[in-house]
Coordinates of C-alpha atoms and ligand atoms in Angstrom, one line a residue:
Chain A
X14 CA 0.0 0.0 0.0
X15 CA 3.2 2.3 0.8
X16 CA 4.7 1.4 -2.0
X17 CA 1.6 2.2 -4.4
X18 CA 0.9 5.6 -2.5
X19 CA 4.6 6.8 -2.9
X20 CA 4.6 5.7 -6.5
X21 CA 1.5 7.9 -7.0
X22 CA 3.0 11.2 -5.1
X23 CA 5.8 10.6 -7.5
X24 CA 3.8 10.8 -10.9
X25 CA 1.8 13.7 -9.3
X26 CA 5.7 15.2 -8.8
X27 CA 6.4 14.6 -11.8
X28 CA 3.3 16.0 -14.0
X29 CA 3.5 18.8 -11.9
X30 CA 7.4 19.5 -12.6
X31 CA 6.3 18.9 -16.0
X32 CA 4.1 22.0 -16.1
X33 CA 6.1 24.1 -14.4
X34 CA 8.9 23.7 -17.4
X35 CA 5.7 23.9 -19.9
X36 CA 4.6 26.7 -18.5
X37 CA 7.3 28.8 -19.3
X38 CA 7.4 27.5 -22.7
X39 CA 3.5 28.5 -23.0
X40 CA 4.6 32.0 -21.8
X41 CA 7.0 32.6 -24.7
X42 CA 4.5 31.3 -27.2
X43 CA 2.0 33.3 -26.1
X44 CA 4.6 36.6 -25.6
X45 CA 6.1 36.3 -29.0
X46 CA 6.9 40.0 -29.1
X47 CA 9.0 39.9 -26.0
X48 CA 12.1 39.0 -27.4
X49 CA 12.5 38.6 -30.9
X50 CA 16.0 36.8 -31.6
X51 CA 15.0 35.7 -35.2
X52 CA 17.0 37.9 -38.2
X53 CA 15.4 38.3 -40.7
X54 CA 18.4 37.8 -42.6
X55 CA 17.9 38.7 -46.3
X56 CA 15.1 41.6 -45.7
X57 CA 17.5 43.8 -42.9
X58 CA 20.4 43.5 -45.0
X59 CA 19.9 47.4 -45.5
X60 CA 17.7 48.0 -41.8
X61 CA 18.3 47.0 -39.0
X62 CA 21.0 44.6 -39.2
X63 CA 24.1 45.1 -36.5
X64 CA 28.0 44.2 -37.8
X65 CA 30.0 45.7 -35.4
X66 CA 32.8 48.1 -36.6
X67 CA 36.1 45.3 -35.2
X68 CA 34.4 42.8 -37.9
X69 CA 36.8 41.0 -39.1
X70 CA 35.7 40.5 -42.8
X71 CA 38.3 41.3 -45.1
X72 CA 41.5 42.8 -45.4
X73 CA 42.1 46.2 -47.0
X74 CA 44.6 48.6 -48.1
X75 CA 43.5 51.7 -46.8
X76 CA 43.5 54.4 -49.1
X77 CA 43.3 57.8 -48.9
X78 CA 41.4 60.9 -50.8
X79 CA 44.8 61.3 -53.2
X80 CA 44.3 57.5 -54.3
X81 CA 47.5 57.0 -51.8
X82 CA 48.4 54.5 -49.6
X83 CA 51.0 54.0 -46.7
X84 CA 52.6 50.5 -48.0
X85 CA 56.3 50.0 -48.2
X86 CA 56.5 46.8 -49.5
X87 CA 58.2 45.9 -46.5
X88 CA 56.5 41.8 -46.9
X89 CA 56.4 41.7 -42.8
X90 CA 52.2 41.2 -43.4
X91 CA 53.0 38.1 -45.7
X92 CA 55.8 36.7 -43.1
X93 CA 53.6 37.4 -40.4
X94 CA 50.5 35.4 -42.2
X95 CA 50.0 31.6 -41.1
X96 CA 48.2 31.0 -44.4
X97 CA 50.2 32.5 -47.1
X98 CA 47.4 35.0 -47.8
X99 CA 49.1 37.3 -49.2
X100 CA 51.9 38.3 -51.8
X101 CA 53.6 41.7 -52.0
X102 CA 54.8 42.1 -55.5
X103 CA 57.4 45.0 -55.6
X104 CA 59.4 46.8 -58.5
X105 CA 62.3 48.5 -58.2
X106 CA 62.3 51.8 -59.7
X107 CA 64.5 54.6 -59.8
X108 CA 63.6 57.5 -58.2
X109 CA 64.8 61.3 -59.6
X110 CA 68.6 61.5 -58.1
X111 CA 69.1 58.4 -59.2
X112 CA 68.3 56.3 -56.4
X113 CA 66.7 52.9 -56.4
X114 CA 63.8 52.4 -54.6
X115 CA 61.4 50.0 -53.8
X116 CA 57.6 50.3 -54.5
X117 CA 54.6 48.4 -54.3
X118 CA 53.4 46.9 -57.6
X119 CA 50.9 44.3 -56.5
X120 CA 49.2 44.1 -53.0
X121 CA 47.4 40.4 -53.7
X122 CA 45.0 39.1 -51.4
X123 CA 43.6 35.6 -51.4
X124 CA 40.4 36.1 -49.6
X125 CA 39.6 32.3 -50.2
X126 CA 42.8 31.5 -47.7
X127 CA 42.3 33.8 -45.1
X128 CA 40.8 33.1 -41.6
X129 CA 40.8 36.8 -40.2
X130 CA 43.4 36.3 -37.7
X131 CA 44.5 39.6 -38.3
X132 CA 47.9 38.8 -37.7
X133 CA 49.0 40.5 -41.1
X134 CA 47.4 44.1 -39.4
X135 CA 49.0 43.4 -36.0
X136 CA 52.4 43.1 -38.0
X137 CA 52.1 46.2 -40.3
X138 CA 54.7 48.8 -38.9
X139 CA 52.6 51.4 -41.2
X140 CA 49.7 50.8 -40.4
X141 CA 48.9 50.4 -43.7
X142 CA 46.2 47.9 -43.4
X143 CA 42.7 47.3 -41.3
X144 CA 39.6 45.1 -41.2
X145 CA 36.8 46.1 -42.8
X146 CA 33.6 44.9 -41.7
X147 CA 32.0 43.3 -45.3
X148 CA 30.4 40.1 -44.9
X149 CA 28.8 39.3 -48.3
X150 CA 31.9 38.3 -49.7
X151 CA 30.9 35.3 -51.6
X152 CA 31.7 34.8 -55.2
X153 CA 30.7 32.5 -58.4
X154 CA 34.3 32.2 -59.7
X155 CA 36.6 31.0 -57.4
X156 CA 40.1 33.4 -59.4
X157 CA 37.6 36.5 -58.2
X158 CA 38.3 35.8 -54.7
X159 CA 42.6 36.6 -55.7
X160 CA 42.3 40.1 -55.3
X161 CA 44.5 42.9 -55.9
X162 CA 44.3 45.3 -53.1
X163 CA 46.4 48.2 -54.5
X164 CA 44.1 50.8 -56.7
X165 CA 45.1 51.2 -60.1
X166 CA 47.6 54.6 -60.0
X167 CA 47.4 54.8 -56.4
X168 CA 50.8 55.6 -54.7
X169 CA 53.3 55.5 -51.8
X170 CA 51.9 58.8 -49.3
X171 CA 54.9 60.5 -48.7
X172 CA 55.7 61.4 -45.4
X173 CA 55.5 64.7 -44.6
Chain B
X16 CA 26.8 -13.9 -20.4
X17 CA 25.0 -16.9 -19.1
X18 CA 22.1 -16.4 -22.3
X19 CA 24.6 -17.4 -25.0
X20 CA 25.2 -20.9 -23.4
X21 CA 24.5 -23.1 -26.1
X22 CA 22.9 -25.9 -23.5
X23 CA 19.8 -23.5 -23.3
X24 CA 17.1 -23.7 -25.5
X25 CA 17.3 -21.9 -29.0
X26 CA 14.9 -19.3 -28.5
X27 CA 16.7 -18.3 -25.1
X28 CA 19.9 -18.4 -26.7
X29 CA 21.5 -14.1 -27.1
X30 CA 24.1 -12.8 -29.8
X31 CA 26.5 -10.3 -29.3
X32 CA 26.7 -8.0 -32.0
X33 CA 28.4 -4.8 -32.8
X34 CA 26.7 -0.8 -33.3
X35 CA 28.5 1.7 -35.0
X36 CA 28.0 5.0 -32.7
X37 CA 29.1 7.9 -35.0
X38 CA 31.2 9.3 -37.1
X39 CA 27.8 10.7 -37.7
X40 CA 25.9 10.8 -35.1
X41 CA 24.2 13.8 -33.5
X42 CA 24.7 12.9 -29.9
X43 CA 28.4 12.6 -30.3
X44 CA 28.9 16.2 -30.9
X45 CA 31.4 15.7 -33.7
X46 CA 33.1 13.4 -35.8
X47 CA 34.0 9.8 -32.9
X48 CA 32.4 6.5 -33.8
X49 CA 32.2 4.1 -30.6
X50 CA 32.1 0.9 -31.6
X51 CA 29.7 -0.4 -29.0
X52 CA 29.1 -4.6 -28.9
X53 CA 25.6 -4.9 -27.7
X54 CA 24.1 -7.6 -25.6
X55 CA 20.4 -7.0 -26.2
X56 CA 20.0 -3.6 -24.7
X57 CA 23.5 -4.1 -22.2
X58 CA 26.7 -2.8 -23.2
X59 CA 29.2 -5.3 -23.3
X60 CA 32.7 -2.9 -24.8
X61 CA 32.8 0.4 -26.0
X62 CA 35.7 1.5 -28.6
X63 CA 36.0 4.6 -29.7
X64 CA 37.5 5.2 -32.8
X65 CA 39.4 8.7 -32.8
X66 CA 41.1 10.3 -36.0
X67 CA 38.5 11.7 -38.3
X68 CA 39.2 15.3 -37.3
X69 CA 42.7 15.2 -36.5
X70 CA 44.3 18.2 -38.5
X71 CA 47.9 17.8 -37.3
X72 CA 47.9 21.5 -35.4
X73 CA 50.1 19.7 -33.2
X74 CA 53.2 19.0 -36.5
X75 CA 51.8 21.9 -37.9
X76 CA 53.1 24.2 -35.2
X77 CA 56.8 23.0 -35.7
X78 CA 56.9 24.6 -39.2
X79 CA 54.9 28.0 -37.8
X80 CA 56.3 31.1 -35.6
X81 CA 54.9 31.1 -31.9
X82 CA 52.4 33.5 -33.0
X83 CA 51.0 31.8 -35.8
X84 CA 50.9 28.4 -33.8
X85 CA 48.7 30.1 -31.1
X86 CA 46.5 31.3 -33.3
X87 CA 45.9 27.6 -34.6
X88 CA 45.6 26.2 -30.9
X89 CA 41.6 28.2 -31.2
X90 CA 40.6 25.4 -33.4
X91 CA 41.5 22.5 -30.8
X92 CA 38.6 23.0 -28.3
X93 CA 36.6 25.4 -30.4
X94 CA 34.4 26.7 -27.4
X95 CA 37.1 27.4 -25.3
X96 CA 38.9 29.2 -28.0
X97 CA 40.1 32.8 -25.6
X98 CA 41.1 29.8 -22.9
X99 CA 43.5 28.0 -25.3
X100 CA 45.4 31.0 -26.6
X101 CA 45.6 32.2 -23.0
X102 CA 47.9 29.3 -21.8
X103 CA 49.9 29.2 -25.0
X104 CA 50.4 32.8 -24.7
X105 CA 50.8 32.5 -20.8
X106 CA 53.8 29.6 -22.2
X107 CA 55.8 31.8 -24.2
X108 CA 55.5 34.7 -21.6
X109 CA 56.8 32.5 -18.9
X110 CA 59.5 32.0 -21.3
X111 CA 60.5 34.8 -22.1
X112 CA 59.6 36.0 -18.6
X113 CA 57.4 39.3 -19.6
X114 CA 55.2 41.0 -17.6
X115 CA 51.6 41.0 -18.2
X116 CA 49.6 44.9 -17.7
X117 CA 47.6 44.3 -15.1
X118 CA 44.5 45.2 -17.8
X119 CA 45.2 42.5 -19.9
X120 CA 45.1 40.3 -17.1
X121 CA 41.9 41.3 -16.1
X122 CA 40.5 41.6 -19.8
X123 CA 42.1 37.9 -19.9
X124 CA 40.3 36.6 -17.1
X125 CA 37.0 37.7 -18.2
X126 CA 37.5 37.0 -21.7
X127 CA 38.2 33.0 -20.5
X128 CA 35.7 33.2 -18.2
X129 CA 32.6 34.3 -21.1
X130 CA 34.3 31.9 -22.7
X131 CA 33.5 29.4 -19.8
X132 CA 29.7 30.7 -19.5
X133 CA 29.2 30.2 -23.7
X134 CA 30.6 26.7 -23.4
X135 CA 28.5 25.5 -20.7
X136 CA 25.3 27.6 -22.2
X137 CA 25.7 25.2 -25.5
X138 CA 26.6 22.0 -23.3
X139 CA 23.4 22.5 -21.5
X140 CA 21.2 22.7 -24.8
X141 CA 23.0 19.9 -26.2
X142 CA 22.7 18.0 -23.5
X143 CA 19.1 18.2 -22.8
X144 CA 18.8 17.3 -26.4
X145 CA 20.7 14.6 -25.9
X146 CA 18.0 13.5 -23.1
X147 CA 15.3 14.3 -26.1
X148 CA 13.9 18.0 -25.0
X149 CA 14.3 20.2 -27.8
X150 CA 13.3 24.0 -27.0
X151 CA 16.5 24.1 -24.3
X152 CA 19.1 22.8 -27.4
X153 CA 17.1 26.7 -29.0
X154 CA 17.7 28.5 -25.8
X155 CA 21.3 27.6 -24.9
X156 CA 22.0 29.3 -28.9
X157 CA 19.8 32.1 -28.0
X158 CA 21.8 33.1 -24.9
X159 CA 25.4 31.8 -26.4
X160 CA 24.6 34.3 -29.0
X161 CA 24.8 37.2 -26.3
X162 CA 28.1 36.4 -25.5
X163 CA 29.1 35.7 -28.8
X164 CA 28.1 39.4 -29.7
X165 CA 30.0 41.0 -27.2
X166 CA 33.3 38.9 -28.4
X167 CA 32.4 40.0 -32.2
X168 CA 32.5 43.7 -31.3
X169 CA 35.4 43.6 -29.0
X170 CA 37.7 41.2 -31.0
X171 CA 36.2 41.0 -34.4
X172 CA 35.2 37.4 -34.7
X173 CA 32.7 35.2 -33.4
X174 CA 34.5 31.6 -32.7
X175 CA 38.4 32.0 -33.2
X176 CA 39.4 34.8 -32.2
X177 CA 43.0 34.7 -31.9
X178 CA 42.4 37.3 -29.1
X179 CA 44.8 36.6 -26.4
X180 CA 48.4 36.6 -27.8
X181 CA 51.7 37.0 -26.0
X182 CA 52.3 40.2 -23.8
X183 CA 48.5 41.1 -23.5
X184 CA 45.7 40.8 -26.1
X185 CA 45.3 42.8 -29.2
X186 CA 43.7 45.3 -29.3
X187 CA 42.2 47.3 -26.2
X188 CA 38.2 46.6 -25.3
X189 CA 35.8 48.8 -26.5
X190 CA 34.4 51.7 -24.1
X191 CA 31.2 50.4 -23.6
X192 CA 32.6 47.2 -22.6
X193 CA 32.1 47.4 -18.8
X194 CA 28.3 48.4 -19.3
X195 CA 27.7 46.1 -22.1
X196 CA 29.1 43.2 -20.2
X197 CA 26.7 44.6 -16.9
X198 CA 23.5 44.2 -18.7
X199 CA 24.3 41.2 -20.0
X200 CA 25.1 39.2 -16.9
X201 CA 21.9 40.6 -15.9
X202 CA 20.3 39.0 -18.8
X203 CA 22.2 36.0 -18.0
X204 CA 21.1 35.5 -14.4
X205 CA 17.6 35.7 -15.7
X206 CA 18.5 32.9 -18.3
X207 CA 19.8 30.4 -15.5
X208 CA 16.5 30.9 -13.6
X209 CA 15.2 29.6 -16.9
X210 CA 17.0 27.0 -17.3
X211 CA 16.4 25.7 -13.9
X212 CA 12.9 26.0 -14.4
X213 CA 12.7 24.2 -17.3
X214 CA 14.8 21.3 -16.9
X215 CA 16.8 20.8 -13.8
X216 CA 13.6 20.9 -11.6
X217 CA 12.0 18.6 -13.9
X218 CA 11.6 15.0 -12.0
X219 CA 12.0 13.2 -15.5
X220 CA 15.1 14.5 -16.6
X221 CA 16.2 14.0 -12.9
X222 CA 15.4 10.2 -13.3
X223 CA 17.1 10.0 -17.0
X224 CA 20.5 11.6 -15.2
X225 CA 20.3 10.4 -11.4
X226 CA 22.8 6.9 -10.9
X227 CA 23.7 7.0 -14.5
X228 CA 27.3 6.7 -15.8
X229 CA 28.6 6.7 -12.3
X230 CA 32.5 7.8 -12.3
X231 CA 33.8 6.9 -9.2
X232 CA 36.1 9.0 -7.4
X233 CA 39.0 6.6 -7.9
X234 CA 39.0 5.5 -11.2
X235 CA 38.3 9.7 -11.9
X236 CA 41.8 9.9 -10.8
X237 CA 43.2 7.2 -12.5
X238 CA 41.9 8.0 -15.8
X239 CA 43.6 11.3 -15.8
X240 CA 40.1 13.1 -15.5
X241 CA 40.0 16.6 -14.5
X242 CA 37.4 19.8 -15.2
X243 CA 33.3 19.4 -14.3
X244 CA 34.0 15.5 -14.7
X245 CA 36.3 15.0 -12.6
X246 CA 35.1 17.2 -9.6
X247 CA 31.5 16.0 -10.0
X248 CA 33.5 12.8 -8.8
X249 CA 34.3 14.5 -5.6
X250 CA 38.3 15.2 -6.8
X251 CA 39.4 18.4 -6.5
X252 CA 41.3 19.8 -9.6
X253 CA 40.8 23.2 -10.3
X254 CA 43.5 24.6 -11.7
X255 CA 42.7 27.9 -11.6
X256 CA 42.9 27.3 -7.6
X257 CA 45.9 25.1 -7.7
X258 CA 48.3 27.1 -10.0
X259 CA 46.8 30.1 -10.2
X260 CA 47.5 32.1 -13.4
X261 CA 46.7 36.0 -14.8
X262 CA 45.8 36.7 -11.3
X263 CA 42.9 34.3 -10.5
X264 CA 45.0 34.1 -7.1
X265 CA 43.5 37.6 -6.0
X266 CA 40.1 36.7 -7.1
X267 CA 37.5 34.9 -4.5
X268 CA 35.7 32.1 -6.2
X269 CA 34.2 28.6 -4.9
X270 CA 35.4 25.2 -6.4
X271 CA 32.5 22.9 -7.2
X272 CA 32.8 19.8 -5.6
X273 CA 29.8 17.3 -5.8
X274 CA 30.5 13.5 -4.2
X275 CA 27.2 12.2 -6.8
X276 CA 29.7 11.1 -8.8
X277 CA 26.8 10.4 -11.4
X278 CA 25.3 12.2 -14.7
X279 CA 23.3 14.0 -12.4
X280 CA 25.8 15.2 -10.3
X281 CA 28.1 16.9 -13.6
X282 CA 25.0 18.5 -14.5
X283 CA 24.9 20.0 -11.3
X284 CA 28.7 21.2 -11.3
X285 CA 28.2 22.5 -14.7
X286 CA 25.5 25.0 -13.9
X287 CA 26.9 26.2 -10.2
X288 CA 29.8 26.5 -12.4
X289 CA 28.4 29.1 -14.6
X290 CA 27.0 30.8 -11.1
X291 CA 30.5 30.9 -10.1
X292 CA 31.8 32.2 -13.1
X293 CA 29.4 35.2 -13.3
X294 CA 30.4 35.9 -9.8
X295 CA 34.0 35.8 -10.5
X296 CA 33.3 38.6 -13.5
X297 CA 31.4 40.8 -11.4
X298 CA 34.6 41.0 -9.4
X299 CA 36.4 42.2 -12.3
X300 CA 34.2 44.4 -13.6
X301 CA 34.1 47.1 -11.1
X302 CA 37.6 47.9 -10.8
X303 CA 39.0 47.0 -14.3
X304 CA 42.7 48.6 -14.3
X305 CA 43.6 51.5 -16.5
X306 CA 46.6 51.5 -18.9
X307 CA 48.4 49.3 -21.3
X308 CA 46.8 46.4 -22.6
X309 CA 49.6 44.7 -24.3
X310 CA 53.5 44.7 -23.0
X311 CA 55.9 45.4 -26.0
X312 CA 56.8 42.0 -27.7
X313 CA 59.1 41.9 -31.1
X314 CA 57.2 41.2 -34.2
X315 CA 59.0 37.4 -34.3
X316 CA 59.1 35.7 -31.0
X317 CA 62.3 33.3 -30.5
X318 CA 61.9 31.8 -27.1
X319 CA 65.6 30.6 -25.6
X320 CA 65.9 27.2 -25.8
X321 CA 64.7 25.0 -23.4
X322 CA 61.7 23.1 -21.8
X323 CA 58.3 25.0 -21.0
X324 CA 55.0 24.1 -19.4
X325 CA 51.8 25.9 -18.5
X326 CA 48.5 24.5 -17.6
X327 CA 45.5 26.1 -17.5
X328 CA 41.5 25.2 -16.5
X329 CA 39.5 25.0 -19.7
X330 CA 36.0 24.6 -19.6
X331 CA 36.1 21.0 -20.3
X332 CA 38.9 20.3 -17.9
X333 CA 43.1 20.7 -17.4
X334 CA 45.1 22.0 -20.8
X335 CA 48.7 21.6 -20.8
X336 CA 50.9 23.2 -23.4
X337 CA 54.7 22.0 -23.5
X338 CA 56.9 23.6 -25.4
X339 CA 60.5 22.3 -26.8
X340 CA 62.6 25.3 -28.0
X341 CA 65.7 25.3 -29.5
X342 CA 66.3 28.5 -29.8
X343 CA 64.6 29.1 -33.2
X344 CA 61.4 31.4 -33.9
X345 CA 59.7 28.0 -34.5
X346 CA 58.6 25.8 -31.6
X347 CA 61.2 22.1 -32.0
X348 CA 57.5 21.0 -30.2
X349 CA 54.3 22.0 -29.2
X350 CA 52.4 19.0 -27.3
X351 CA 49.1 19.8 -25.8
X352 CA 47.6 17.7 -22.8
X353 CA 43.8 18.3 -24.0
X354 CA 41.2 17.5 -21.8
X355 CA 39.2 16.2 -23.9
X356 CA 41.4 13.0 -24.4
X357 CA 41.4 11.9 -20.6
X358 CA 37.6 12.6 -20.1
X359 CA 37.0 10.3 -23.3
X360 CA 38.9 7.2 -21.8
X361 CA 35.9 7.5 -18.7
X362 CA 33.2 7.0 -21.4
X363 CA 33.8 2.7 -21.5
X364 CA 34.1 2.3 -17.8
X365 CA 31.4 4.2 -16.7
X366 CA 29.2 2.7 -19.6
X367 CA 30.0 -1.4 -19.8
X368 CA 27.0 -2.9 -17.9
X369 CA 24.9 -0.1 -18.5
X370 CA 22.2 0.0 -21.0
X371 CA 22.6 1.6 -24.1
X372 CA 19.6 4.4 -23.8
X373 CA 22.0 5.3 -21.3
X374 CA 25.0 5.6 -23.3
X375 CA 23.3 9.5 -24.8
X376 CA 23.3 10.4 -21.0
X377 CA 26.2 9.9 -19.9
X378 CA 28.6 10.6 -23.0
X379 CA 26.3 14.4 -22.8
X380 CA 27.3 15.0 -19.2
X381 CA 31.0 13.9 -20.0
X382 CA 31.0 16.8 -22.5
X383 CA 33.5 15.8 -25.7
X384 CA 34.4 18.2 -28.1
X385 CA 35.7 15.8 -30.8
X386 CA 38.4 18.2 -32.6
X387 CA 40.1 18.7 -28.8
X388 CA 40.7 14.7 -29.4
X389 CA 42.1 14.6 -32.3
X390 CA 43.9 17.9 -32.6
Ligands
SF4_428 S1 43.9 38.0 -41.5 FE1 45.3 36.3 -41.0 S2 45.0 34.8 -42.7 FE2 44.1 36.7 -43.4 S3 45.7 37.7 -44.5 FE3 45.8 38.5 -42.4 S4 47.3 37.2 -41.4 FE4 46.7 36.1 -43.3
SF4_429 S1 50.9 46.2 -45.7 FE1 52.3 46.9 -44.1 S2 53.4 45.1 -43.5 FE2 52.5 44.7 -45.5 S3 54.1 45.2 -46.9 FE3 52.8 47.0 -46.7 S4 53.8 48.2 -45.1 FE4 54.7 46.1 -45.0

């Protein structure tokens, strides 16, 4: 008789454990305007969707309103970059008295490669490169994602 | 295994046969097959079969600099991410014997200890999946995701963040840090009240756990356990008490001891853990130090050659890093002690006998994150 009565107090604990957890699930479903923590991804794209500015989404050459840049071709970005992201192509040209000099040619950036360590921008004595918070980065061809970071024309920003 | 005597009648008569667990299998939380020989519903051996994740980090380190290596330690235990640069950083500091700003410690400790609160957020969802409740695996994401948002805006990614780095961490927190990370645990207090309501008062889920997987306090030790699974076994390992690092010496925090030594009883660690870890960033938060966050380090770290160890408390358990130098800017060997790999060798004691419903219970209380295995 003990036995049975103990067994029912213990399905009566249990239903009512039960709708104590249930309950709370009924109050969300009938509160569904409480907290909203569905995006809706494709439709806020331009509203109210939140990338914070430290993104890490891609890495740029920063470029100024003169199309210039502060790169040296220096390479510590590509020694500093676990993944071989990047290759700094340089020329050698000669400057007025007669000087050689080395310039950037080529700033290329394999985006398909890079995990956004940014261990290239930590390394950068210039600071010559940041993050920039893009996230729609995806491509149909897989050469577009070699970029070439460097504008066309753009130069070395001389220090003034 | 007194059924497969052949003397008994034929229809009485019991097989053994063999159930592949995995490698795709929801409730092993990654890529392990356990090769589990069944009699009827009773476990007989469990095998699990490791290597279907294994990337090398550990050989790929010896051809990398110390900075790039750290950065691929994030992808060992992917939810303890901060935590596992942290002691390789805290490695090649003790090495090279640099001080650490008193800010990056304390960024540090609060940075690991998120960490902590995101990992045991997930493993509670997961876990009550595991157990076959659904809406908790949604609510563990939905408060994870909190977390995770406050690590995307302070150090631009979401999962590896390569964050911590020798001398400091880097780049300094945003200014709204210390209120951001207020309302939050706010938010997050709220969530645990939830979560208790919903599951751990539950009498079912109570029964599912209760007396299953029982690791006893012994064979805890001589298994190499350590983290929740371990000290839900009654063992005390915490090593942020034992070897204190970053200044967790100055901080007051419990260590969660429960003698259950059952499913139940990790549960329980697990969430007074996350208690505990709230409590230990409130402490922070208040008086977070002013100045440097990073100590001068060159842009190539060679460490002088010798022998280097430094352990830390993940949220899964003990993580060792030893490091071989020689001198070079590349480590002659990186060997990580994951916790993972101990806490996995528990999962055939605790479950030969046992029936195999019961297998889910346990192996989601032990908490495996299958890359930390293979590495
Ligand atoms: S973010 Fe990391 S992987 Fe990407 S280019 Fe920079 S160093 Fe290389
Ligand atoms: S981006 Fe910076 S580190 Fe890389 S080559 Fe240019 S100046 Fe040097």
């Amino acid at each position: 008789m003990k036995t049975v009565l103990r067994y029912l107090q213990e399905v009566a604990l249990a239903f009512r454990s039960l709708w104590s957890g249930l309950r709370l699930t009924l109050y969300f479903f009938t509160h569904p305007r409480k907290e909203i923590i569905t995006e809706q991804y494709p439709e806020n794209r331009t509203t109210s969707i939140n990338i914070p500015e430290r993104f890490a989404g891609e890495v740029v050459l920063t470029h100024d309103e003169n199309n210039e840049h502060k790169c040296t071709a220096c390479t510590l970005c590509e020694m500093a970059c676990p993944n071989g992201t990047i290759k700094i192509i340089s020329a050698q040209v000669e400057t007025e008295d007669g000087k050689k000099k080395k310039v950037l040619d080529k700033w290329v950036y394999n985006l398909g490669m890079c995990t956004f360590c940014a261990q290239c921008i930590d390394a950068c004595p210039q600071n010559a490169i940041t993050m920039k918070n893009s996230f729609e980065l995806s491509v149909y061809n897989r050469s577009d994602l070699i970029k070439t970071l460097n504008k066309p024309g753009s130069k070395l920003k001389e220090k003034s | 295994m007194e059924n497969q005597d052949i003397s008994l009648p034929l229809e009485e008569q019991t097989e053994e046969f063999v159930v592949n667990i995995g490698p795709q299998h929801p409730s092993t939380h990654g890529v392990l097959r356990l090769e589990a020989t069944l009699d009827g519903e009773t476990i007989k051996d469990i095998l699990p079969h490791l290597g279907y994740i294994h990337r090398g980090i550990e050989k790929m380190t010896e051809s990398l600099g110390y900075k790039q290596s750290i950065y691929l330690t994030s992808r060992m235990d992917y939810l303890s991410a901060h935590i596992n640069n942290q002691a390789c950083s805290l490695a090649v500091e003790k090495a090279l014997q640099v001080e650490v700003p008193e800010r990056a410690k304390a960024i540090r400790i609060i940075m690991a200890e998120l960490q902590r609160l995101t990992s045991h957020e997930l493993w509670w969802g997961s876990c009550a999946m595991d157990i076959g409740a659904v809406t908790p695996f949604f609510l563990g994401f939905r408060d994870r995701e909190r977390i995770l948002e406050i690590f995307e805006a302070n150090t631009g990614n979401r999962l590896t963040m390569n964050y911590i780095t020798p001398g400091g961490v880097m780049q300094d927190v945003l200014p709204s840090f210390v209120s951001d990370l207020k309302t939050l645990l706010v938010k997050v207090k709220g969530y645990l009240a939830e979560y208790d309501t919903l599951i751990t008062g539950n009498i079912i889920f109570q029964r599912r756990l209760q007396g299953v997987g029982v690791l006893p306090k012994e064979m805890a030790i001589s298994l190499g356990c350590t983290g929740p699974t371990a000290r839900a076994s009654g063992v005390s390992c915490d090593v942020r008490k034992y070897h204190p690092y970053d200044g967790y010496e100055k901080l007051e925090f419990k260590e969660i001891l429960n003698d259950g030594c059952d499913s139940w009883a990790r549960y329980l660690v697990r969430m007074e853990e996350m208690r505990e870890s709230i409590y230990i960033i409130e402490q922070l938060l208040d008086n977070l130090p002013e100045g440097e966050y990073r100590a001068k380090m060159k842009g190539v770290i060679k460490l002088p050659a010798g022998e280097y160890y430094q352990r830390v408390e993940t949220a899964r358990g003990e993580l060792g890093v030893y490091i071989v130098s020689d001198g070079t800017n590349k480590p002659y060997r990186m060997k990580f002690r994951t916790p993972c790999y101990s806490n996995l060798a528990a999962v055939k004691p605790i479950n030969v006998g046992a029936k195999i419903g019961d297998l889910m219970a346990s192996m989601a209380t032990i908490d495996l994150v299958i890359p930390d295995i293979d590495r």
